[in-house]
Amino acid sequence: MSEISLTASMRSNLLSLQQIAKLQDSTQLRLSTGLKVNSAIDNPSSYYTASSQNNRAEDLSALLDSMGQSVQTIKAATEGIEKAEDLLELAKATATDISEKLSSENIFAIVSNKTELLKAVNKWESGNGLIVLAEDINMGSTKLELKDNQKLVGLNYIDGSQKRAELSWTFAADSEDGRGMIMAEDNLLSDIKITYNSDNIDAANKSFNAIYNDGHKLNLHNVDLTVNHTATGTDNFSASHISGIENVNSGEIHMSGNVTLNSSASKLYGLTLIRHQDQSCQLVLEDDSHLDIKTNYIYNQVIYSGTNVFLSDVNVNYTSGTTSIFKDGNFSFYKSFYLRQSTTSTVVFDSCNTSFYGNANFDVIGYNNWLFKDGISNIYDKMTLKISSGNSNYSTSLLSDNHTMNIKNGAEVLLNQTVKEVFISNQSTNQINISAGAKFGVKKDSSGIDKLYQADKDTNITTSSAEQVEDFVGVDGLSVTGTFPQSAYDTAMADLTAEIAKIGTRSHESTLNDKDKISNYQTSLTQGQKYTDIIKQYDDLIKDSAYKGVNLLQGDDLKVIFNENRSSTVDVLGQDIRSDEIGLITTDWKSLADIKQSFDELTIAKNTLRSAATKLGNYYSIITERETFTDNLINVLQEGADKLTLADMNEESANMLSLQTQQQLAINSLSLASQSSQYILRLF
């Protein structure tokens, strides 16, 4: 097909319309997208530059979101710290309230182990107070030095159904200090067991004793004292300074309630349950009390020296021998005295001045024993001495070595022998002074009284048919130098009254009211559960201060990135501020010292929280500043990209209007150009 011929003007107008249409398309694209550069074809340089800036802006926008979340994490932690401080203030108020209640009770501590006991004793404050042993405590070789007026008691002191807590020590020969407990002025030990163990100690060592009382008044109430010694060698050691209680420099020991003295030793000379330095030291068993002494060792003593006054019952059970039970002291028994002795070569009262104002009973099984050796004994009531075994070569003697026995008016002494090997006296230097009306009887086996000796046989007394009343002269070499007159008895009874008046009332009575105080103390301490609950809530609050799984208050760290290539960062370091991590560890209160410790811990904890809050505040400032900077930088980048690619809508709108006008003019021009051809068509 042949080409269609267009006139020059028509072709020119047609081309003009085509260009206008093309420009309209471009302008319409700019108007529809708002961009003057829509692809790299439009302007490669601007397009790629703008794309780079927009991409960076998008990356920074993502980081901006991360920064915002980091800020929220810090805010959550800061909020947690603020509320945690409020809880610590509440805990402090609770501790203050309980402390004020306890301070008025004079109770210092309730302890369960050695650390708590030493802490309570060493933090003693002025004034009276009790330290209560809630559990058995093994002190090892650590000495305990009580302070003035301290009272160490067991829970049985509060409730009689409770066991007596045990306080024990164990010392070896190389121990630096062999003293278990060192007393101060007016201490009370009540309702506890004290056990002192020593091992392989000989005479070359220093003093070893469970209780050391240097010139003070010590009160023992319902106390069991046990002294044990073991030796690994084959020979007997001589250790004259091992004792249950070492009482020196006019020290006083007052016993009340039920007191028990126990001991056990092997291969050892010189162990003593109670050792007084001299006669100026005093032991008093108070009225309505009871003392039990139980021993099974040899070559040792029960009580040595001192002035010993027993206003109540004394019971002694001695099962070994070759020793002196009571030695070199003054002993007064105002109520019953009972001795069961299953020993050999033992002196019951050795070089003692002894008075029996109540019934006395001796039950002796063994031989070669001396009941009274040297010294003086005064009998004011009934004394029965039963000796159940003997040895023809080693006879047992009632009196020995210059002993003088005085039997007052109305008193009776009955020597009940079931064996023959018994002497009333084994030496002529011994004396028995008997007052008118007093009796001294000798009974062999079960046949009745063989002889009943009396200072004046003409005194009108009633005797059974089995009795044979004789003058008290020439008995087994016994030298009678005179009678025990009424005036001596009257003097002795006056001395008794004065002695009892000097002793006074039992020293522990003033402390019995402390039972209610201890009960109140325990009740107040149970309110310490409030403190524990607050600390638990504190820990729960710290646990709940996490944001999106990150808890800056439990030691979690947070990394915050500030730029797209991760070269600019900050590490937000978390801190574990849970209660045990910041020192809030004293929650089980057993003493005022514990509460004071909690006060100290709270102060440190609050300072720790404030320090943590300051650090978080610094991190918050850094991140928010970078957040603002990043936000502004994104705007700068986007603005720069827009300047390269955005179209001027006003300009493009004007262009479109101009193009539309040009298009209309071109159409009209084309129409005019086509009219010349139409004129030719009319010729036909």
Short mmCIF file of C-alpha atoms in Angstrom, two decimals, residues 84-541:
data_model
loop_
_atom_site.label_atom_id
_atom_site.label_comp_id
_atom_site.label_asym_id
_atom_site.label_seq_id
_atom_site.Cartn_x
_atom_site.Cartn_y
_atom_site.Cartn_z
CA ALA A 84 10.34 -0.02 96.26
CA GLU A 85 11.61 2.93 98.30
CA ASP A 86 8.08 3.43 99.60
CA LEU A 87 8.00 -0.21 100.72
CA LEU A 88 11.36 0.17 102.48
CA GLU A 89 9.98 3.20 104.31
CA LEU A 90 7.03 1.06 105.38
CA ALA A 91 9.40 -1.69 106.53
CA LYS A 92 11.36 0.85 108.57
CA ALA A 93 8.18 2.10 110.21
CA THR A 94 7.22 -1.48 111.09
CA ALA A 95 10.65 -2.15 112.61
CA THR A 96 10.45 1.08 114.60
CA ASP A 97 7.04 0.18 115.99
CA ILE A 98 8.12 -3.32 117.08
CA SER A 99 11.42 -2.03 118.45
CA GLU A 100 9.61 0.45 120.68
CA LYS A 101 7.40 -2.33 122.02
CA LEU A 102 10.32 -4.66 122.69
CA SER A 103 12.48 -2.02 124.35
CA SER A 104 10.04 -1.85 127.25
CA GLU A 105 10.12 -5.61 127.90
CA ASN A 106 13.73 -5.97 129.11
CA ILE A 107 14.15 -9.00 126.88
CA PHE A 108 17.30 -8.84 124.88
CA ALA A 109 17.40 -11.88 122.64
CA ILE A 110 15.94 -15.26 121.76
CA VAL A 111 18.75 -17.25 120.18
CA SER A 112 19.13 -20.61 118.44
CA ASN A 113 22.84 -20.92 117.62
CA LYS A 114 26.31 -19.83 118.72
CA THR A 115 26.48 -16.84 116.38
CA GLU A 116 23.18 -15.43 117.66
CA LEU A 117 24.18 -16.04 121.29
CA LEU A 118 27.57 -14.32 120.97
CA LYS A 119 25.94 -11.47 119.08
CA ALA A 120 23.35 -10.98 121.81
CA VAL A 121 25.88 -11.12 124.64
CA ASN A 122 28.38 -8.81 122.95
CA LYS A 123 25.74 -6.20 122.06
CA TRP A 124 24.49 -6.00 125.62
CA GLU A 125 23.13 -2.63 126.67
CA SER A 126 22.69 -1.18 130.14
CA GLY A 127 19.82 -2.47 132.23
CA ASN A 128 18.32 -5.87 132.95
CA GLY A 129 17.32 -8.31 130.28
CA LEU A 130 17.01 -11.95 129.33
CA ILE A 131 18.73 -14.01 126.66
CA VAL A 132 16.58 -17.03 125.88
CA LEU A 133 18.05 -20.25 124.47
CA ALA A 134 15.50 -21.66 122.04
CA GLU A 135 17.72 -24.56 120.91
CA ASP A 136 20.74 -26.58 122.06
CA ILE A 137 23.95 -24.67 121.30
CA ASN A 138 27.41 -26.19 120.91
CA MET A 139 30.03 -23.55 121.70
CA GLY A 140 33.00 -25.72 120.74
CA SER A 141 35.99 -24.08 122.47
CA THR A 142 34.59 -20.53 122.24
CA LYS A 143 34.24 -18.88 125.63
CA LEU A 144 31.14 -16.90 126.55
CA GLU A 145 31.66 -13.75 128.63
CA LEU A 146 28.40 -12.54 130.13
CA LYS A 147 27.86 -8.89 131.02
CA ASP A 148 26.45 -7.48 134.26
CA ASN A 149 22.82 -8.47 134.94
CA GLN A 150 22.57 -10.71 131.93
CA LYS A 151 20.24 -13.66 132.43
CA LEU A 152 20.68 -16.74 130.29
CA VAL A 153 17.55 -18.91 130.38
CA GLY A 154 15.94 -21.76 128.46
CA LEU A 155 12.46 -21.90 126.98
CA ASN A 156 11.47 -24.11 129.92
CA TYR A 157 11.67 -20.93 131.95
CA ILE A 158 8.61 -19.73 130.02
CA ASP A 159 6.77 -23.01 129.69
CA GLY A 160 7.58 -25.84 132.07
CA SER A 161 6.72 -28.38 129.40
CA GLN A 162 9.70 -27.36 127.26
CA LYS A 163 13.04 -29.14 127.43
CA ARG A 164 16.03 -27.45 129.00
CA ALA A 165 18.23 -26.23 126.17
CA GLU A 166 21.82 -27.46 126.39
CA LEU A 167 24.88 -25.22 126.24
CA SER A 168 28.02 -27.30 125.68
CA TRP A 169 31.79 -26.84 125.33
CA THR A 170 34.65 -29.14 124.36
CA PHE A 171 38.27 -28.28 125.22
CA ALA A 172 41.53 -30.03 124.46
CA ALA A 173 44.91 -29.58 126.12
CA ASP A 174 46.06 -27.06 123.51
CA SER A 175 43.04 -24.76 123.97
CA GLU A 176 44.07 -21.13 124.41
CA ASP A 177 41.53 -20.55 127.18
CA GLY A 178 39.90 -23.43 129.00
CA ARG A 179 37.04 -21.39 130.48
CA GLY A 180 33.60 -22.04 129.01
CA MET A 181 31.54 -19.26 130.58
CA ILE A 182 32.89 -16.22 132.42
CA MET A 183 30.38 -14.62 134.76
CA ALA A 184 29.77 -10.96 135.55
CA GLU A 185 27.77 -9.34 138.34
CA ASP A 186 24.37 -10.78 139.25
CA ASN A 187 24.02 -13.20 136.35
CA LEU A 188 21.20 -15.74 136.24
CA LEU A 189 21.43 -19.15 134.55
CA SER A 190 18.02 -20.78 134.52
CA ASP A 191 16.37 -23.84 132.96
CA ILE A 192 19.38 -24.88 130.92
CA LYS A 193 21.85 -27.75 130.75
CA ILE A 194 25.55 -26.96 130.81
CA THR A 195 27.92 -29.66 129.57
CA TYR A 196 31.68 -29.22 129.76
CA ASN A 197 33.94 -31.75 128.03
CA SER A 198 37.74 -31.81 128.39
CA ASP A 199 40.17 -34.15 126.70
CA ASN A 200 43.70 -35.23 127.63
CA ILE A 201 44.47 -32.28 129.93
CA ASP A 202 47.28 -32.59 132.49
CA ALA A 203 48.78 -30.48 135.26
CA ALA A 204 50.97 -28.49 132.89
CA ASN A 205 47.93 -26.74 131.47
CA LYS A 206 46.00 -23.67 132.61
CA SER A 207 42.64 -23.68 134.38
CA PHE A 208 39.79 -25.45 132.67
CA ASN A 209 36.26 -24.89 133.97
CA ALA A 210 32.70 -24.72 132.70
CA ILE A 211 31.88 -21.60 134.74
CA TYR A 212 34.38 -19.06 136.04
CA ASN A 213 32.99 -16.72 138.71
CA ASP A 214 35.44 -14.04 139.83
CA GLY A 215 34.01 -12.19 142.82
CA HIS A 216 30.45 -11.98 141.50
CA LYS A 217 27.04 -13.22 142.57
CA LEU A 218 25.91 -16.06 140.34
CA ASN A 219 22.34 -17.40 140.39
CA LEU A 220 21.60 -20.94 139.20
CA HIS A 221 17.95 -21.93 138.85
CA ASN A 222 16.87 -25.31 137.45
CA VAL A 223 20.31 -25.99 136.01
CA ASP A 224 21.99 -29.29 135.10
CA LEU A 225 25.79 -29.00 135.15
CA THR A 226 27.80 -31.91 133.75
CA VAL A 227 31.60 -32.14 133.62
CA ASN A 228 33.16 -34.90 131.52
CA HIS A 229 36.84 -35.70 131.12
CA THR A 230 38.56 -38.34 129.03
CA ALA A 231 42.26 -39.11 128.70
CA THR A 232 43.97 -41.15 126.02
CA GLY A 233 47.05 -42.08 128.03
CA THR A 234 47.58 -45.11 130.27
CA ASP A 235 48.60 -43.22 133.43
CA ASN A 236 46.52 -41.05 135.70
CA PHE A 237 47.09 -37.34 135.12
CA SER A 238 47.20 -34.75 137.88
CA ALA A 239 45.12 -31.73 136.91
CA SER A 240 44.11 -29.68 139.92
CA HIS A 241 42.42 -26.94 137.90
CA ILE A 242 39.61 -28.71 136.07
CA SER A 243 36.25 -27.81 137.59
CA GLY A 244 32.60 -27.37 136.86
CA ILE A 245 32.46 -24.02 138.67
CA GLU A 246 35.59 -22.10 139.68
CA ASN A 247 34.53 -19.61 142.37
CA VAL A 248 37.20 -17.07 143.37
CA ASN A 249 37.64 -13.75 145.18
CA SER A 250 34.63 -14.04 147.52
CA GLY A 251 32.31 -15.08 144.73
CA GLU A 252 28.76 -16.17 145.63
CA ILE A 253 26.73 -18.98 144.08
CA HIS A 254 23.00 -19.12 144.78
CA MET A 255 21.17 -22.27 143.70
CA SER A 256 17.40 -22.58 143.48
CA GLY A 257 14.83 -24.88 141.96
CA ASN A 258 16.14 -28.27 140.88
CA VAL A 259 19.89 -28.20 140.37
CA THR A 260 21.91 -31.25 139.29
CA LEU A 261 25.69 -31.61 139.36
CA ASN A 262 27.06 -34.48 137.28
CA SER A 263 30.58 -35.57 136.48
CA SER A 264 32.48 -38.36 134.79
CA ALA A 265 36.25 -38.66 134.47
CA SER A 266 38.97 -41.19 133.74
CA LYS A 267 42.71 -41.21 134.45
CA LEU A 268 42.56 -37.80 136.12
CA TYR A 269 43.41 -36.40 139.56
CA GLY A 270 41.94 -33.17 140.81
CA LEU A 271 38.66 -32.64 138.95
CA THR A 272 36.16 -30.75 141.13
CA LEU A 273 32.52 -29.98 140.46
CA ILE A 274 32.58 -26.78 142.52
CA ARG A 275 35.93 -25.32 143.55
CA HIS A 276 35.95 -22.40 145.97
CA GLN A 277 39.17 -20.44 146.31
CA ASP A 278 38.82 -20.21 150.10
CA GLN A 279 36.29 -19.85 152.91
CA SER A 280 35.31 -16.35 151.75
CA CYS A 281 33.58 -17.89 148.74
CA GLN A 282 29.98 -18.90 149.32
CA LEU A 283 27.50 -21.44 147.98
CA VAL A 284 23.83 -21.20 148.98
CA LEU A 285 21.12 -23.71 148.10
CA GLU A 286 17.95 -21.70 148.67
CA ASP A 287 14.84 -22.88 150.42
CA ASP A 288 12.26 -25.08 148.64
CA SER A 289 14.91 -26.26 146.20
CA HIS A 290 16.71 -29.53 145.55
CA LEU A 291 20.31 -30.40 144.75
CA ASP A 292 21.29 -33.71 143.13
CA ILE A 293 24.96 -34.67 142.87
CA LYS A 294 25.85 -37.64 140.67
CA THR A 295 29.45 -38.68 140.10
CA ASN A 296 31.34 -41.73 138.87
CA TYR A 297 34.99 -40.73 138.90
CA ILE A 298 37.97 -41.35 141.17
CA TYR A 299 40.72 -39.16 142.66
CA ASN A 300 38.44 -36.11 142.50
CA GLN A 301 36.11 -33.98 144.60
CA VAL A 302 32.56 -32.66 144.52
CA ILE A 303 32.87 -29.40 146.49
CA TYR A 304 36.17 -27.97 147.63
CA SER A 305 36.54 -25.25 150.26
CA GLY A 306 34.17 -22.30 150.74
CA THR A 307 31.21 -21.65 153.02
CA ASN A 308 28.40 -23.86 151.76
CA VAL A 309 24.87 -23.39 153.07
CA PHE A 310 22.13 -25.80 152.01
CA LEU A 311 18.67 -24.54 153.03
CA SER A 312 16.97 -27.38 151.19
CA ASP A 313 17.36 -31.07 150.31
CA VAL A 314 20.68 -32.46 149.09
CA ASN A 315 21.06 -35.85 147.43
CA VAL A 316 24.51 -37.30 146.62
CA ASN A 317 25.09 -40.46 144.58
CA TYR A 318 28.79 -41.30 144.44
CA THR A 319 29.85 -44.44 142.59
CA SER A 320 33.66 -44.35 142.52
CA GLY A 321 36.32 -43.88 145.13
CA THR A 322 39.81 -42.89 146.23
CA THR A 323 38.76 -39.29 146.71
CA SER A 324 37.21 -36.70 149.05
CA ILE A 325 33.62 -35.74 148.31
CA PHE A 326 33.47 -32.59 150.44
CA LYS A 327 36.85 -31.11 151.41
CA ASP A 328 38.36 -28.20 153.35
CA GLY A 329 35.11 -26.25 153.62
CA ASN A 330 32.27 -25.24 155.90
CA PHE A 331 29.04 -27.15 155.17
CA SER A 332 25.62 -26.51 156.75
CA PHE A 333 22.65 -28.73 155.87
CA TYR A 334 19.39 -27.25 157.15
CA LYS A 335 17.08 -29.90 155.69
CA SER A 336 17.60 -33.47 154.58
CA PHE A 337 20.93 -34.83 153.44
CA TYR A 338 21.16 -38.19 151.69
CA LEU A 339 24.36 -39.87 150.55
CA ARG A 340 24.60 -43.13 148.62
CA GLN A 341 28.22 -44.13 148.30
CA SER A 342 29.39 -47.19 146.38
CA THR A 343 33.13 -46.67 146.61
CA THR A 344 36.46 -47.70 148.07
CA SER A 345 38.94 -45.45 149.92
CA THR A 346 36.70 -42.40 149.94
CA VAL A 347 36.35 -39.61 152.50
CA VAL A 348 32.87 -38.08 152.60
CA PHE A 349 33.75 -35.02 154.72
CA ASP A 350 37.49 -34.34 154.66
CA SER A 351 38.82 -31.60 156.97
CA CYS A 352 35.40 -29.93 157.03
CA ASN A 353 33.32 -28.13 159.62
CA THR A 354 29.89 -29.63 159.03
CA SER A 355 26.50 -29.05 160.67
CA PHE A 356 23.38 -31.16 160.11
CA TYR A 357 20.18 -29.40 161.19
CA GLY A 358 17.85 -31.88 159.47
CA ASN A 359 17.76 -35.61 158.92
CA ALA A 360 20.91 -37.12 157.44
CA ASN A 361 21.17 -40.55 155.87
CA PHE A 362 24.37 -42.28 154.76
CA ASP A 363 24.13 -45.46 152.68
CA VAL A 364 27.70 -46.70 152.26
CA ILE A 365 28.62 -49.75 150.20
CA GLY A 366 32.33 -50.48 150.17
CA TYR A 367 35.33 -50.68 152.44
CA ASN A 368 38.29 -48.63 153.58
CA ASN A 369 36.12 -45.49 153.66
CA TRP A 370 36.12 -42.61 156.14
CA LEU A 371 32.85 -40.77 156.65
CA PHE A 372 34.26 -37.93 158.76
CA LYS A 373 38.00 -37.24 158.65
CA ASP A 374 39.52 -34.36 160.61
CA GLY A 375 37.42 -31.26 161.25
CA ILE A 376 34.20 -30.92 163.26
CA SER A 377 30.64 -32.17 162.74
CA ASN A 378 27.57 -30.95 164.65
CA ILE A 379 24.45 -33.14 164.71
CA TYR A 380 21.18 -31.38 165.60
CA ASP A 381 18.64 -33.95 164.39
CA LYS A 382 18.60 -37.61 163.42
CA MET A 383 21.48 -39.18 161.53
CA THR A 384 21.46 -42.74 160.24
CA LEU A 385 24.63 -44.32 158.89
CA LYS A 386 24.23 -47.65 157.11
CA ILE A 387 27.40 -49.52 156.10
CA SER A 388 26.72 -52.59 153.99
CA SER A 389 30.07 -54.10 153.08
CA GLY A 390 33.59 -54.32 154.41
CA ASN A 391 37.01 -55.87 154.31
CA SER A 392 38.87 -57.29 157.32
CA ASN A 393 42.08 -55.59 156.25
CA TYR A 394 40.56 -52.26 155.21
CA SER A 395 37.83 -51.34 157.63
CA THR A 396 35.46 -48.43 157.19
CA SER A 397 35.46 -45.80 159.94
CA LEU A 398 32.86 -43.32 161.08
CA LEU A 399 35.53 -41.00 162.49
CA SER A 400 39.19 -40.57 161.61
CA ASP A 401 42.16 -38.27 162.08
CA ASN A 402 41.23 -35.93 164.95
CA HIS A 403 37.59 -35.52 164.03
CA THR A 404 35.21 -34.19 166.66
CA MET A 405 31.48 -35.03 166.45
CA ASN A 406 29.06 -33.04 168.61
CA ILE A 407 25.58 -34.49 169.13
CA LYS A 408 23.10 -31.97 170.53
CA ASN A 409 20.27 -32.50 172.98
CA GLY A 410 17.52 -34.52 171.29
CA ALA A 411 19.66 -35.64 168.38
CA GLU A 412 20.22 -39.27 167.46
CA VAL A 413 23.07 -40.89 165.61
CA LEU A 414 22.58 -44.52 164.61
CA LEU A 415 25.45 -46.49 163.13
CA ASN A 416 23.83 -49.41 161.33
CA GLN A 417 26.44 -52.03 160.49
CA THR A 418 25.59 -55.07 158.42
CA VAL A 419 29.26 -56.11 158.47
CA LYS A 420 31.83 -56.36 161.30
CA GLU A 421 34.63 -54.43 159.65
CA VAL A 422 33.44 -51.02 160.82
CA PHE A 423 34.99 -48.70 163.39
CA ILE A 424 33.23 -45.93 165.23
CA SER A 425 36.68 -44.45 165.52
CA ASN A 426 39.96 -45.75 164.25
CA GLN A 427 42.07 -43.46 166.42
CA SER A 428 42.01 -42.33 170.02
CA THR A 429 42.39 -38.72 168.93
CA ASN A 430 38.78 -38.63 167.65
CA GLN A 431 36.03 -37.33 169.92
CA ILE A 432 32.29 -37.61 170.24
CA ASN A 433 30.69 -35.02 172.49
CA ILE A 434 27.12 -35.90 173.35
CA SER A 435 24.71 -33.67 175.19
CA ALA A 436 22.29 -34.87 177.82
CA GLY A 437 19.29 -36.47 176.19
CA ALA A 438 21.09 -37.17 172.91
CA LYS A 439 21.62 -40.71 171.68
CA PHE A 440 24.37 -42.55 169.88
CA GLY A 441 23.44 -46.06 168.85
CA VAL A 442 25.34 -48.93 167.30
CA LYS A 443 23.43 -51.63 165.50
CA LYS A 444 25.02 -54.72 164.04
CA ASP A 445 23.26 -56.80 161.37
CA SER A 446 19.49 -57.04 161.96
CA SER A 447 19.43 -58.05 165.63
CA GLY A 448 18.56 -54.63 166.89
CA ILE A 449 20.64 -51.96 168.60
CA ASP A 450 23.62 -53.55 170.32
CA LYS A 451 24.45 -50.54 172.43
CA LEU A 452 22.86 -47.15 172.85
CA TYR A 453 25.38 -44.71 174.27
CA GLN A 454 24.36 -41.67 176.21
CA ALA A 455 26.27 -38.93 177.98
CA ASP A 456 24.33 -39.49 181.22
CA LYS A 457 22.87 -42.96 181.56
CA ASP A 458 20.81 -41.85 184.51
CA THR A 459 18.77 -39.56 182.26
CA ASN A 460 15.18 -40.72 182.21
CA ILE A 461 14.82 -42.24 178.76
CA THR A 462 12.59 -44.91 177.39
CA THR A 463 14.38 -47.88 175.89
CA SER A 464 13.22 -51.06 174.27
CA SER A 465 14.16 -54.41 175.66
CA ALA A 466 16.82 -54.75 172.98
CA GLU A 467 18.59 -51.57 174.07
CA GLN A 468 21.45 -51.54 176.50
CA VAL A 469 22.16 -48.06 177.81
CA GLU A 470 25.76 -47.43 178.85
CA ASP A 471 28.05 -44.56 179.64
CA PHE A 472 29.70 -43.14 176.56
CA VAL A 473 33.28 -44.04 177.49
CA GLY A 474 36.07 -46.14 176.10
CA VAL A 475 34.33 -47.24 172.91
CA ASP A 476 36.76 -48.64 170.32
CA GLY A 477 39.49 -46.35 171.61
CA LEU A 478 37.18 -43.37 171.42
CA SER A 479 38.10 -40.60 173.82
CA VAL A 480 35.17 -38.70 175.24
CA THR A 481 36.38 -35.39 176.64
CA GLY A 482 33.07 -33.92 177.63
CA THR A 483 29.47 -33.39 176.74
CA PHE A 484 27.94 -31.02 174.19
CA PRO A 485 26.18 -28.48 176.40
CA GLN A 486 22.89 -26.68 175.80
CA SER A 487 24.71 -23.38 175.53
CA ALA A 488 26.60 -24.66 172.48
CA TYR A 489 23.32 -25.67 170.89
CA ASP A 490 21.75 -22.27 171.61
CA THR A 491 24.75 -20.54 170.07
CA ALA A 492 24.55 -22.74 167.00
CA MET A 493 20.84 -22.06 166.53
CA ALA A 494 21.44 -18.33 166.87
CA ASP A 495 24.12 -18.60 164.24
CA LEU A 496 21.62 -20.48 162.05
CA THR A 497 19.02 -17.72 162.36
CA ALA A 498 21.60 -15.06 161.57
CA GLU A 499 22.90 -17.03 158.60
CA ILE A 500 19.42 -17.47 157.11
CA ALA A 501 18.67 -13.78 157.63
CA LYS A 502 21.92 -12.88 155.88
CA ILE A 503 21.10 -15.12 152.93
CA GLY A 504 17.69 -13.50 152.54
CA THR A 505 15.04 -14.51 150.03
CA ARG A 506 15.82 -16.46 146.91
CA SER A 507 17.56 -14.26 144.39
CA HIS A 508 15.70 -15.53 141.35
CA GLU A 509 12.21 -14.55 142.49
CA SER A 510 12.52 -11.10 140.98
CA THR A 511 13.05 -12.66 137.60
CA LEU A 512 10.03 -14.94 137.63
CA ASN A 513 7.83 -12.06 136.47
CA ASP A 514 9.95 -11.97 133.34
CA LYS A 515 7.99 -14.98 132.12
CA ASP A 516 5.16 -12.66 131.10
CA LYS A 517 7.69 -10.33 129.56
CA ILE A 518 9.14 -13.15 127.52
CA SER A 519 5.65 -14.08 126.37
CA ASN A 520 5.01 -10.46 125.37
CA TYR A 521 8.42 -10.36 123.74
CA GLN A 522 7.65 -13.44 121.67
CA THR A 523 4.28 -11.98 120.72
CA SER A 524 5.97 -8.78 119.59
CA LEU A 525 8.58 -10.72 117.66
CA THR A 526 5.86 -12.61 115.81
CA GLN A 527 4.77 -9.23 114.50
CA GLY A 528 8.09 -9.24 112.74
CA GLN A 529 6.23 -11.34 110.17
CA LYS A 530 4.83 -8.02 108.96
CA TYR A 531 8.37 -6.94 108.18
CA THR A 532 9.03 -10.21 106.38
CA ASP A 533 5.84 -9.79 104.35
CA ILE A 534 6.86 -6.27 103.33
CA ILE A 535 10.27 -7.50 102.19
CA LYS A 536 8.51 -10.23 100.18
CA GLN A 537 6.29 -7.60 98.55
CA TYR A 538 9.43 -5.60 97.82
CA ASP A 539 10.93 -8.58 95.99
CA ASP A 540 7.68 -9.17 94.10
CA LEU A 541 7.63 -5.53 93.01
#
